[in-house]
Coordinates of C-alpha atoms in Angstrom, one line a residue:
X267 CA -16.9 -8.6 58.5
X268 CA -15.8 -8.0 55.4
X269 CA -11.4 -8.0 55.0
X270 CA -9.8 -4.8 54.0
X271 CA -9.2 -4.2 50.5
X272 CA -5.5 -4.1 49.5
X273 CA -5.8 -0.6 48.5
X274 CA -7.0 0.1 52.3
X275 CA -3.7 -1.5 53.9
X276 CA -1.9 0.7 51.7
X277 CA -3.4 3.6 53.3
X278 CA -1.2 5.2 56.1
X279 CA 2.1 4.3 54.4
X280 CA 4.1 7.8 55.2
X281 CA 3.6 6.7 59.2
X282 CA 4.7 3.4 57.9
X283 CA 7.9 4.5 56.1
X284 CA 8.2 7.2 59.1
X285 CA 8.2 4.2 61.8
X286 CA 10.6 1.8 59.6
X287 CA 13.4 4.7 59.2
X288 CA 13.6 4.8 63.3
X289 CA 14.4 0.7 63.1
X290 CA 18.5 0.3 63.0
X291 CA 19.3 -1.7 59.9
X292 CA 21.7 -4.8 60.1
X293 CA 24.8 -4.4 58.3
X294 CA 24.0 -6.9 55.3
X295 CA 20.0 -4.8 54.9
X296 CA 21.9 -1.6 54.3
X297 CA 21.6 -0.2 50.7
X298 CA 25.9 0.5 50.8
X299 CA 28.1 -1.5 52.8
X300 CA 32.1 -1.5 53.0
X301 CA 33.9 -3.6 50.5
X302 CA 31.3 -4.1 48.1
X303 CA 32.8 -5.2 44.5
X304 CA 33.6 -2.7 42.3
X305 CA 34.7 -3.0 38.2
X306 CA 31.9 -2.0 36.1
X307 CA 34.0 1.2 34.9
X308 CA 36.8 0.1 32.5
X309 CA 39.1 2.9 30.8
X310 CA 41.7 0.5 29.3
X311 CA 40.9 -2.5 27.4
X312 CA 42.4 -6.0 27.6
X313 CA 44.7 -5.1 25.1
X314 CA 45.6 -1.9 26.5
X315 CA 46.2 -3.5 30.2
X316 CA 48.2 -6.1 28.8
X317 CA 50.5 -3.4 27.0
X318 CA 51.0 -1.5 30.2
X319 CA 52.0 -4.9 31.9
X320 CA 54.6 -5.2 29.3
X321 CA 55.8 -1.9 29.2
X322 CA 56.1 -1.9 32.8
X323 CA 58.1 -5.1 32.9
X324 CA 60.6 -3.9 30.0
X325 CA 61.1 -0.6 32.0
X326 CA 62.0 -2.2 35.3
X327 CA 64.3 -4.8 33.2
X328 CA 66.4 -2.4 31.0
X329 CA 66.0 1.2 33.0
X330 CA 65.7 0.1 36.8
X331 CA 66.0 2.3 39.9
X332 CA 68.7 4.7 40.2
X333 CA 70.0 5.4 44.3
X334 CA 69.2 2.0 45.7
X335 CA 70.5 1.9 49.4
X336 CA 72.9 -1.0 50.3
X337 CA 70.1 -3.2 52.1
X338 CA 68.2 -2.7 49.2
X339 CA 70.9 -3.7 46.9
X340 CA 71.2 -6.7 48.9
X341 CA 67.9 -7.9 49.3
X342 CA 66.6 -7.7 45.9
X343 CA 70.1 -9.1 44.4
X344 CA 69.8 -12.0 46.8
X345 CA 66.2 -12.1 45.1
X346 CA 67.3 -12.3 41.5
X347 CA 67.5 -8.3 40.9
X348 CA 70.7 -7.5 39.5
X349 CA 72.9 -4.1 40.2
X350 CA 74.5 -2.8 37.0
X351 CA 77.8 -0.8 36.2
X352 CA 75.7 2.4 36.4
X353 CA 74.7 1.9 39.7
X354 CA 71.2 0.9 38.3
X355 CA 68.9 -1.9 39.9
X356 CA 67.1 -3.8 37.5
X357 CA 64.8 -6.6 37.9
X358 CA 63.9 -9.4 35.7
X359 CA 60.6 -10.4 34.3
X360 CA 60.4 -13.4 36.0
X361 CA 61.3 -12.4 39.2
X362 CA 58.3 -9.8 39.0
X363 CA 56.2 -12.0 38.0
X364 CA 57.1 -14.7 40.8
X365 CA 56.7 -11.7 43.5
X366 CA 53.5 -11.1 42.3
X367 CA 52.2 -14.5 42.1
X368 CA 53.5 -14.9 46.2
X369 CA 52.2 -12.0 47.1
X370 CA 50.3 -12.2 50.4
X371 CA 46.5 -12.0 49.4
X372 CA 45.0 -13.0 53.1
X373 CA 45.5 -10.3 55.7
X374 CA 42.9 -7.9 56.6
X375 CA 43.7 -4.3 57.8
X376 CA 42.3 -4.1 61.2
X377 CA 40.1 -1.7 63.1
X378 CA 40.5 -1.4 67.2
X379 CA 37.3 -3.2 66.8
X380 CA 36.9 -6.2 64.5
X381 CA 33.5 -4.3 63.1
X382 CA 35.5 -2.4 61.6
X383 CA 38.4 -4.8 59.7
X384 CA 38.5 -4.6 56.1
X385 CA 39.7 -7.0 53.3
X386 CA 41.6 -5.0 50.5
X387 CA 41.1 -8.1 48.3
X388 CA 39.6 -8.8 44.9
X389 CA 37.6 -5.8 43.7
X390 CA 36.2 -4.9 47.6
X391 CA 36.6 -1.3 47.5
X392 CA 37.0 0.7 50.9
X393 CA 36.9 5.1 51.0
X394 CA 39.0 6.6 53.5
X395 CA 41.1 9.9 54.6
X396 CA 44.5 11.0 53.3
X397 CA 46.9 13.6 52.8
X398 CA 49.7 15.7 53.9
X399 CA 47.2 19.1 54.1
X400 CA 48.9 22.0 56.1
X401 CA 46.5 24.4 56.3
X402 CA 42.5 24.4 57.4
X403 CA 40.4 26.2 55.6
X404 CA 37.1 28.2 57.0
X405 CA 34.4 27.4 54.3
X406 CA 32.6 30.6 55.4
X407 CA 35.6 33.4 55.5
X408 CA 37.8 31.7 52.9
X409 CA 40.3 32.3 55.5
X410 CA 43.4 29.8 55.8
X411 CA 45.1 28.5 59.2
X412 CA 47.7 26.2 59.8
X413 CA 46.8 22.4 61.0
X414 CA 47.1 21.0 64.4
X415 CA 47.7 17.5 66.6
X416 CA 44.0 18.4 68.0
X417 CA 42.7 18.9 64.1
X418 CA 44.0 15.5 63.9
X419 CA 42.1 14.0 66.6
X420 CA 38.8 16.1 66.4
X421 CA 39.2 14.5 62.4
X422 CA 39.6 11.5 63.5
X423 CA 36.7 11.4 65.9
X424 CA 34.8 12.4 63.0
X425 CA 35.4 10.0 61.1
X426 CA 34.6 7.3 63.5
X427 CA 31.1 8.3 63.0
X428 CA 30.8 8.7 59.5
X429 CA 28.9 5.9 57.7
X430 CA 30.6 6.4 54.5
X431 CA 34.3 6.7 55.2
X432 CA 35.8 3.1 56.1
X433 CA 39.0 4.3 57.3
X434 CA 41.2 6.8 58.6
X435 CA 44.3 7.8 56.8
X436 CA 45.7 10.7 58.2
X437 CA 44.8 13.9 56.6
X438 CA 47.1 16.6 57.9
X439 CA 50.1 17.4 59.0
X440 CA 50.5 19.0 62.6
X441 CA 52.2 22.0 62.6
X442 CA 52.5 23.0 66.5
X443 CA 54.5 20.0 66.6
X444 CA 58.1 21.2 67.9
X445 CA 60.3 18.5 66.0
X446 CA 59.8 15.3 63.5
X447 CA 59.7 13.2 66.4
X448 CA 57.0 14.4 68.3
X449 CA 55.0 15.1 65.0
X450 CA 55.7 10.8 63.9
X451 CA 54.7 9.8 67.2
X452 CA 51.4 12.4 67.8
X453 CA 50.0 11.9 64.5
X454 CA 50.0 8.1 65.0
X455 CA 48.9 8.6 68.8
X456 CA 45.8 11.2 67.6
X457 CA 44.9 9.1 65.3
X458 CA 44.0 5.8 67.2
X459 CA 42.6 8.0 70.2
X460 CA 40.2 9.6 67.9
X461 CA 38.7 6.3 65.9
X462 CA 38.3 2.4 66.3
X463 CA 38.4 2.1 62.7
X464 CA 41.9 0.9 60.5
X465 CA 44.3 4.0 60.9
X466 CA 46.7 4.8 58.1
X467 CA 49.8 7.2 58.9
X468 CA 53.7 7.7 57.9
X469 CA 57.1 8.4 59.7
X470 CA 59.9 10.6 58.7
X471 CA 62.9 8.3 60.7
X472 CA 62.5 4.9 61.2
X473 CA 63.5 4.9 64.9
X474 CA 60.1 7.5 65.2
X475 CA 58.3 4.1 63.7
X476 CA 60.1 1.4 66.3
X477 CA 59.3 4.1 69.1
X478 CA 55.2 4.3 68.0
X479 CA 55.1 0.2 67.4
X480 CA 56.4 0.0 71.3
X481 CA 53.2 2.2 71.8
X482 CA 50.9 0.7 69.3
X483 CA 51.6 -2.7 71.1
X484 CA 50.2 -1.5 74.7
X485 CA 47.1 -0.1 73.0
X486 CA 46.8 -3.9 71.7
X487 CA 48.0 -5.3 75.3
X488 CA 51.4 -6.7 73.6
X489 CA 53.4 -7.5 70.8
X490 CA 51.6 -11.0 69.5
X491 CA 48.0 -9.4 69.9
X492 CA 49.5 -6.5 67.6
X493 CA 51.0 -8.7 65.1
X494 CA 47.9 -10.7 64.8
X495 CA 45.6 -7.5 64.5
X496 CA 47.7 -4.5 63.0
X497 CA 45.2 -1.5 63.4
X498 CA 47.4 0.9 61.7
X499 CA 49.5 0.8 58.5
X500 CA 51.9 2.9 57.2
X501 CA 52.1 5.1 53.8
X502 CA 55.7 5.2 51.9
X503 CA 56.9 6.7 49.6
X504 CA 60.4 5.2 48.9
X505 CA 60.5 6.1 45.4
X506 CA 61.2 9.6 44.2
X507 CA 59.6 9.7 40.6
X508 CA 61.1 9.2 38.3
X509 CA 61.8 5.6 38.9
X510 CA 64.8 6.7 42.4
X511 CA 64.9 5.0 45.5
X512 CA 64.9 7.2 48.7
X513 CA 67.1 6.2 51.1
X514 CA 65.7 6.9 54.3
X515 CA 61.7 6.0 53.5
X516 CA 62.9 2.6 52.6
X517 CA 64.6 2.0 56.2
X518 CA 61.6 3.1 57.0
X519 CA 60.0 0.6 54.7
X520 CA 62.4 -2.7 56.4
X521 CA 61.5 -1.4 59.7
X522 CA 57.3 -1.6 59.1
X523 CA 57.8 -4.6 57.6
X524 CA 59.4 -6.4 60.4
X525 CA 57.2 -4.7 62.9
X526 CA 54.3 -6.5 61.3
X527 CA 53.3 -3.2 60.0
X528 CA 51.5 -3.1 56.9
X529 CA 52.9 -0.9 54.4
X530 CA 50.8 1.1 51.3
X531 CA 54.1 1.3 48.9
X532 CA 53.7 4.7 47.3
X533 CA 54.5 6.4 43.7
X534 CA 53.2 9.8 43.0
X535 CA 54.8 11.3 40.0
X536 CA 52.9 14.1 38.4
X537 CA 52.0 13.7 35.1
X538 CA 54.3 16.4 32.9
X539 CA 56.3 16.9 36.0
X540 CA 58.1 13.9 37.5
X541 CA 56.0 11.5 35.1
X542 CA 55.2 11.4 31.3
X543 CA 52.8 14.1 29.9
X544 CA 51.5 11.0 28.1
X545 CA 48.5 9.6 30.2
X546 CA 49.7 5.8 29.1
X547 CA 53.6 6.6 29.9
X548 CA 52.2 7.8 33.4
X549 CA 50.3 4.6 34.3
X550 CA 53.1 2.6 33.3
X551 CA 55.8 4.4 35.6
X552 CA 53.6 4.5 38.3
X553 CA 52.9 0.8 38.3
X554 CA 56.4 -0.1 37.3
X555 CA 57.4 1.8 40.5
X556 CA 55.1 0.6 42.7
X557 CA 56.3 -3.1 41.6
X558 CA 59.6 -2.7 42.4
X559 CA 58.4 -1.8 45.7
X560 CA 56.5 -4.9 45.9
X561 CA 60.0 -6.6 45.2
X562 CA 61.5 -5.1 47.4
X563 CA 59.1 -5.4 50.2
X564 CA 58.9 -9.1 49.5
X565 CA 62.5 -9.7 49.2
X566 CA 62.8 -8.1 52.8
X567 CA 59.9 -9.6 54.5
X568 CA 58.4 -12.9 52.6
X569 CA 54.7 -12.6 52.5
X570 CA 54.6 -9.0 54.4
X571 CA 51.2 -7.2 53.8
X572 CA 51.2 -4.9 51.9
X573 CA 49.7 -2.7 49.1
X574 CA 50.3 -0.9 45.9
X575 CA 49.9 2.7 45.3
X576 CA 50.2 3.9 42.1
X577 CA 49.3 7.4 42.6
X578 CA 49.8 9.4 39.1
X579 CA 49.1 12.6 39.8
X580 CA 48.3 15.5 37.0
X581 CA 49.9 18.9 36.2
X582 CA 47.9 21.7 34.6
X583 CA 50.4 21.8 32.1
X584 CA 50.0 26.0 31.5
X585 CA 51.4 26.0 34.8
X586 CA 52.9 23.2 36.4
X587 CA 50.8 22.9 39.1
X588 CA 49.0 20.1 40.4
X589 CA 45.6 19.8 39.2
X590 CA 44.0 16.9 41.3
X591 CA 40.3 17.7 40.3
X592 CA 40.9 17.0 36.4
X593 CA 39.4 14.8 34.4
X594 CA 42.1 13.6 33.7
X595 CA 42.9 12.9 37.7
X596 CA 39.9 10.9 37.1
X597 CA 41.3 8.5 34.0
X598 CA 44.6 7.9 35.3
X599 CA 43.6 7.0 39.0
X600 CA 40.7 4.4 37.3
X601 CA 43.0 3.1 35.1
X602 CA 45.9 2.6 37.7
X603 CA 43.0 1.5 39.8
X604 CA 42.6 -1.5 37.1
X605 CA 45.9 -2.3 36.4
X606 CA 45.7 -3.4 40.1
X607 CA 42.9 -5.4 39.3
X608 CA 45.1 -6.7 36.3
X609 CA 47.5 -7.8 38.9
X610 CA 45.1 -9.0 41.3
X611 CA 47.3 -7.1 43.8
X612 CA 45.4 -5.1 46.9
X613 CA 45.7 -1.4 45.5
X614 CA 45.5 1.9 46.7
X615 CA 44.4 5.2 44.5
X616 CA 43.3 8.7 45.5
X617 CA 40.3 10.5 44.4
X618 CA 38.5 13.5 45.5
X619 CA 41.3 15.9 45.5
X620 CA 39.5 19.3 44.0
X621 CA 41.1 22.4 42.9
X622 CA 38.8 24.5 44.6
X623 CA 39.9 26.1 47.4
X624 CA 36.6 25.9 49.4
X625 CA 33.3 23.5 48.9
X626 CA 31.6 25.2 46.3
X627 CA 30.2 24.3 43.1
X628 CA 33.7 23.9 41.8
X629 CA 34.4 21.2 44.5
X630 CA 30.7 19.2 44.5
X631 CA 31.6 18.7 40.7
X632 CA 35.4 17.6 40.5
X633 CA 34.5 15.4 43.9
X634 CA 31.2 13.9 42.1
X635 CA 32.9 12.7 38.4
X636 CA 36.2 11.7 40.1
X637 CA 34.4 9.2 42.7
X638 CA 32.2 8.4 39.9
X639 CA 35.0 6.9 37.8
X640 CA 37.6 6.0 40.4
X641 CA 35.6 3.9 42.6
X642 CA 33.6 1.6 39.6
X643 CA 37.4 1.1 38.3
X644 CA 38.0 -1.9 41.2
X645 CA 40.4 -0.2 43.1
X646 CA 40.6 -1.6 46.9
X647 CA 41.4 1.6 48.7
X648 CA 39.7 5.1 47.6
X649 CA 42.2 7.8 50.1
X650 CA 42.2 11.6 49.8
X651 CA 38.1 10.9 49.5
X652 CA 36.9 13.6 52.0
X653 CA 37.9 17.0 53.1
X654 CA 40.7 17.5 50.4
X655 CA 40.9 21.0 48.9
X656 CA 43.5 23.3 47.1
X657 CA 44.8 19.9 45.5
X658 CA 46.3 18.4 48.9
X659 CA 47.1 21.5 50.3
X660 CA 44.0 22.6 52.4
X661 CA 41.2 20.8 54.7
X662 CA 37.7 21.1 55.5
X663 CA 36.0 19.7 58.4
X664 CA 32.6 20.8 56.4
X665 CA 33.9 18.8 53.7
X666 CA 34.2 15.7 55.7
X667 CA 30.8 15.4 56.4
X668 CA 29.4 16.5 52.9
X669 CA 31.9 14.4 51.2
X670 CA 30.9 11.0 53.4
X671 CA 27.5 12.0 51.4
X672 CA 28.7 11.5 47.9
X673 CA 30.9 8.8 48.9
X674 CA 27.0 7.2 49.8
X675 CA 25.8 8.2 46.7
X676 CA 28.9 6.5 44.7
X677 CA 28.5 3.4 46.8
X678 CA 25.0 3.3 45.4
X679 CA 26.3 3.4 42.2
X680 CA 28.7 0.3 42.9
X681 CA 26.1 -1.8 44.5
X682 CA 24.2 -1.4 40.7
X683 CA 20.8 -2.7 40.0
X684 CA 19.9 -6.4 41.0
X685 CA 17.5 -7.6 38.4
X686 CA 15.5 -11.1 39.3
X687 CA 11.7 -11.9 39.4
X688 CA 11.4 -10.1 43.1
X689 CA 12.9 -6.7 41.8
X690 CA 11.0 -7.2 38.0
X691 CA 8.1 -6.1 39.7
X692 CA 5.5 -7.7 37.5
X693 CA 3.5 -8.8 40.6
X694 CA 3.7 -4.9 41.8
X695 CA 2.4 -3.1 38.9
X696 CA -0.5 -5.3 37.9
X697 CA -2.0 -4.9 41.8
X698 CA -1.5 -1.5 41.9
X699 CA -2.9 -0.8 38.4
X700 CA -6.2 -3.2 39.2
X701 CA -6.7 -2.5 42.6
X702 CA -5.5 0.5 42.9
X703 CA -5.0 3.2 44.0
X704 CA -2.4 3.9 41.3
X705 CA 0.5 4.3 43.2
X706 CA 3.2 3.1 44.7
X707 CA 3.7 4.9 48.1
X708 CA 2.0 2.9 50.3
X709 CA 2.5 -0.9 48.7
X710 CA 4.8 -3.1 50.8
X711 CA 7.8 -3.5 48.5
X712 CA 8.2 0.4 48.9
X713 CA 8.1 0.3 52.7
X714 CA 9.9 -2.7 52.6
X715 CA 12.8 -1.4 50.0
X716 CA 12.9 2.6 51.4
X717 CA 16.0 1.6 53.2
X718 CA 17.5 -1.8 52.1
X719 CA 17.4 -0.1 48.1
X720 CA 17.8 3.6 48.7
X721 CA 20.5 6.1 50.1
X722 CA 19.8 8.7 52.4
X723 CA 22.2 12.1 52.3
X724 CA 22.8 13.8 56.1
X725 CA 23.6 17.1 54.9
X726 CA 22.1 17.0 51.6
X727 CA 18.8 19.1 51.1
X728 CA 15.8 17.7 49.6
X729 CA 13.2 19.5 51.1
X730 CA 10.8 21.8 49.0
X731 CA 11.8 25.8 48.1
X732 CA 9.0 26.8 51.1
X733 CA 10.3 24.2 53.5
X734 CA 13.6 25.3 53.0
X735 CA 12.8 28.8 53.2
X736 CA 11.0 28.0 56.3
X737 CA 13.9 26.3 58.1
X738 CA 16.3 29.0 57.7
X739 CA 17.5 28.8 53.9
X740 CA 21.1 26.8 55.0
X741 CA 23.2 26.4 52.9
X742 CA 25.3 22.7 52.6
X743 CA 28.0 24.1 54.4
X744 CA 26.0 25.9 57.0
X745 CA 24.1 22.3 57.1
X746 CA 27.4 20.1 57.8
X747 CA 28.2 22.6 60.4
X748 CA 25.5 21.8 62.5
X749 CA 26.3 18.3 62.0
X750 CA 30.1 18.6 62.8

């Protein structure tokens, strides 16, 4: 009998493709994974990095922080920091320097389930949630209502079974909540009901923060299991741009810290606002800020984890407002993105946060470029990546699952192109071109590559105009609704 020709095993390769898509992939055959290294995308030189280090280190030397509370006068004094006649805390270079070298470079921010633990480390990059949204937006009326504890949760449970979206910062703050306590403590608690992944949230008073951690640590069945796996980390902003302490977020701060919480240490000045018009100036406030908080942290807590968020934000400069869909949002995230990398310091940017007020056109677009450029910069932590509208003032639960699509499709774009003798392909192309039959869809490398190589959307449409037609002509939004 004679064998069959290699042409003839290629035949039936759609059932073939058809049958592998129904196998489950293991985590390390999947095209995009979490925490795959990121860095290809490089706005500032080595020149212009080392600039911004400088700058950064004569700024926090000669200007300092203005309001410093009295433990923070103490710790960072004790440190080497020294409080001037103005009332000004100022920091020497080689104290920065010192801080950064210590910093703690080994802690992992846990999920409920250790599947889900990242490593904010070297260039690993992560996507997640993140905001302070008060309103929910209705993609199909336009219409606008205030945001609730159960948005939270029903977010959160989302998000637990997105692919793309590695963690859940929380996006919204609840408005049925009757006081500042019972929103601190809710948010925190609808958060970690709702997902098993790393939860990221913040506190208005620090004794709403001790009173969650006494929670947190019967969800982890005590106080050692929760300071071996923290599962959620807190966001602070203890600096009010430009370059002023806030008083109460850095209790706050001291009280995360020696709860074993780990603590994102926030700047968000807005570019022609609270920050220089001047892209450069912007970058180097935000990271000069977000270094004294490392200081500070540091000087509190030796070796507490903790990460940088140098957040500058952009004004549309005709009117003041907040423009986070701007190509310019893209630049200065990407570039404060590197300057972590510069530092080798786990970082935090945002990216994602569109203009438009619903997902349109306008939205696909700023969310495509700003992902694009943001998350080949190197940065550790991409938050505000899905759902953000109205530049942090609106969510969209349809824009949480069509967002966890492009963040697939940027991933793709991390991962890059391996190139060796396998993926050459010279074998390929001289079988198929001498024995036929001229293709490619039914050859083993294409079965065998359809999902280790290539990214699937869940709401995107690929289908032909007729098959579209003929399945109802839905829209993306109409699409993810179904999903949700």
């Amino acid at each position: 009998m004679t064998a069959p020709s290699p042409s003839a095993r290629r035949r039936g390769g759609r059932a073939a493709r058809q049958e592998l898509r129904t196998r489950p992939l293991g985590k390390d055959s999947r095209p995009v994974r979490r925490g795959m290294d990121s860095g290809n995308y490089r706005p500032l030189t080595e020149p212009d990095t080392r600039k911004i280090h400088q700058a950064v280190l004569k700024l926090l030397e000669t200007l300092g922080f203005s309001n410093a509370p009295p433990s923070c006068i103490e710790a960072i004094t004790a440190a080497g920091g020294t409080l001037g006649d103005d009332g000004r805390l100022r920091l020497p270079a080689a104290l920065i320097e010192d801080t950064v070298a210590k910093t703690n470079r080994d802690f992992l921010l846990c999920g409920q389930k250790p599947e889900h633990d990242m490593s904010p480390h070297g260039k690993r990059v992560y996507f997640g949630t993140g905001g302070a949204a008060i309103k929910i937006v209705d993609p199909i009326t336009g219409s606008f209502r205030d945001s609730t504890v159960r948005d939270l949760f029903d977010m959160a449970r989302m998000v637990d079974g997105l692919e793309h979206i590695h963690y859940f910062q929380r996006p919204v703050v609840a408005r049925d909540m009757a006081n500042a306590h019972d929103l601190d403590f809710n948010t925190c608690y609808a958060s970690v009901s709702g997902t098993a992944k790393h939860v990221g949230t913040s506190f208005v008073n620090p004794a709403h923060l001790t009173e969650t951690l006494e929670m947190l640590h019967v969800i982890a069945g005590g106080e050692k299991q929760w300071r071996q796996r923290p599962f959620v980390s807190q966001s602070n902003c203890f600096v009010v741009p430009p370059m002023t302490f806030e008083a109460n977020a850095c209790a706050i701060l001291e009280t995360a810290a020696r709860g074993g919480m780990p603590v994102l240490l926030l700047s968000a000045g807005q570019a022609g606002a609270t920050a220089p018009a001047a892209l450069a100036g912007a970058v180097v406030q935000a990271m000069a800020e977000v270094l004294m908080g490392l200081v500070y942290i540091n000087a509190v807590v030796p070796g507490a984890p903790c990460m940088i968020g140098p957040w500058p934000f952009v004004s549309d400069l005709r009117t003041g407002s907040m423009s986070g869909g701007s190509g310019e949002q893209a630049l200065l995230m990407a570039a404060a993105g590197q300057m972590g990398q510069f530092y080798n310091l786990p970082t935090s940017v945002a990216s994602a946060m569109t203009d438009a007020k619903i997902p349109d056109a306008q939205s696909g677009a700023e969310k495509g470029y700003n992902h694009a450029l943001v998350a080949n910069a190197g940065t550790n932590l991409i938050q505000e990546s899905a759902g953000m509208h109205a530049s942090l003032l609106a969510f969209c639960f349809e824009s949480l699952v069509i967002d966890n699509d492009t963040i697939g499709a940027v991933q793709r774009s991390i991962r890059g192109i391996e190139v060796d003798d396998d993926t050459l392909s010279l074998d390929v192309i001289a079988e198929v071109c001498n024995n036929g039959p001229g293709h490619y869809l039914g050859h083993s490398q294409t079965i065998e590559r359809m999902e280790s190589d290539y990214v699937y959307p869940l709401v995107g449409d690929r289908t032909s105009p007729d098959e579209w037609t003929e399945k109802g002509s839905m829209n993306v939004i109409e699409r993810a609704g179904v999903v949700m």
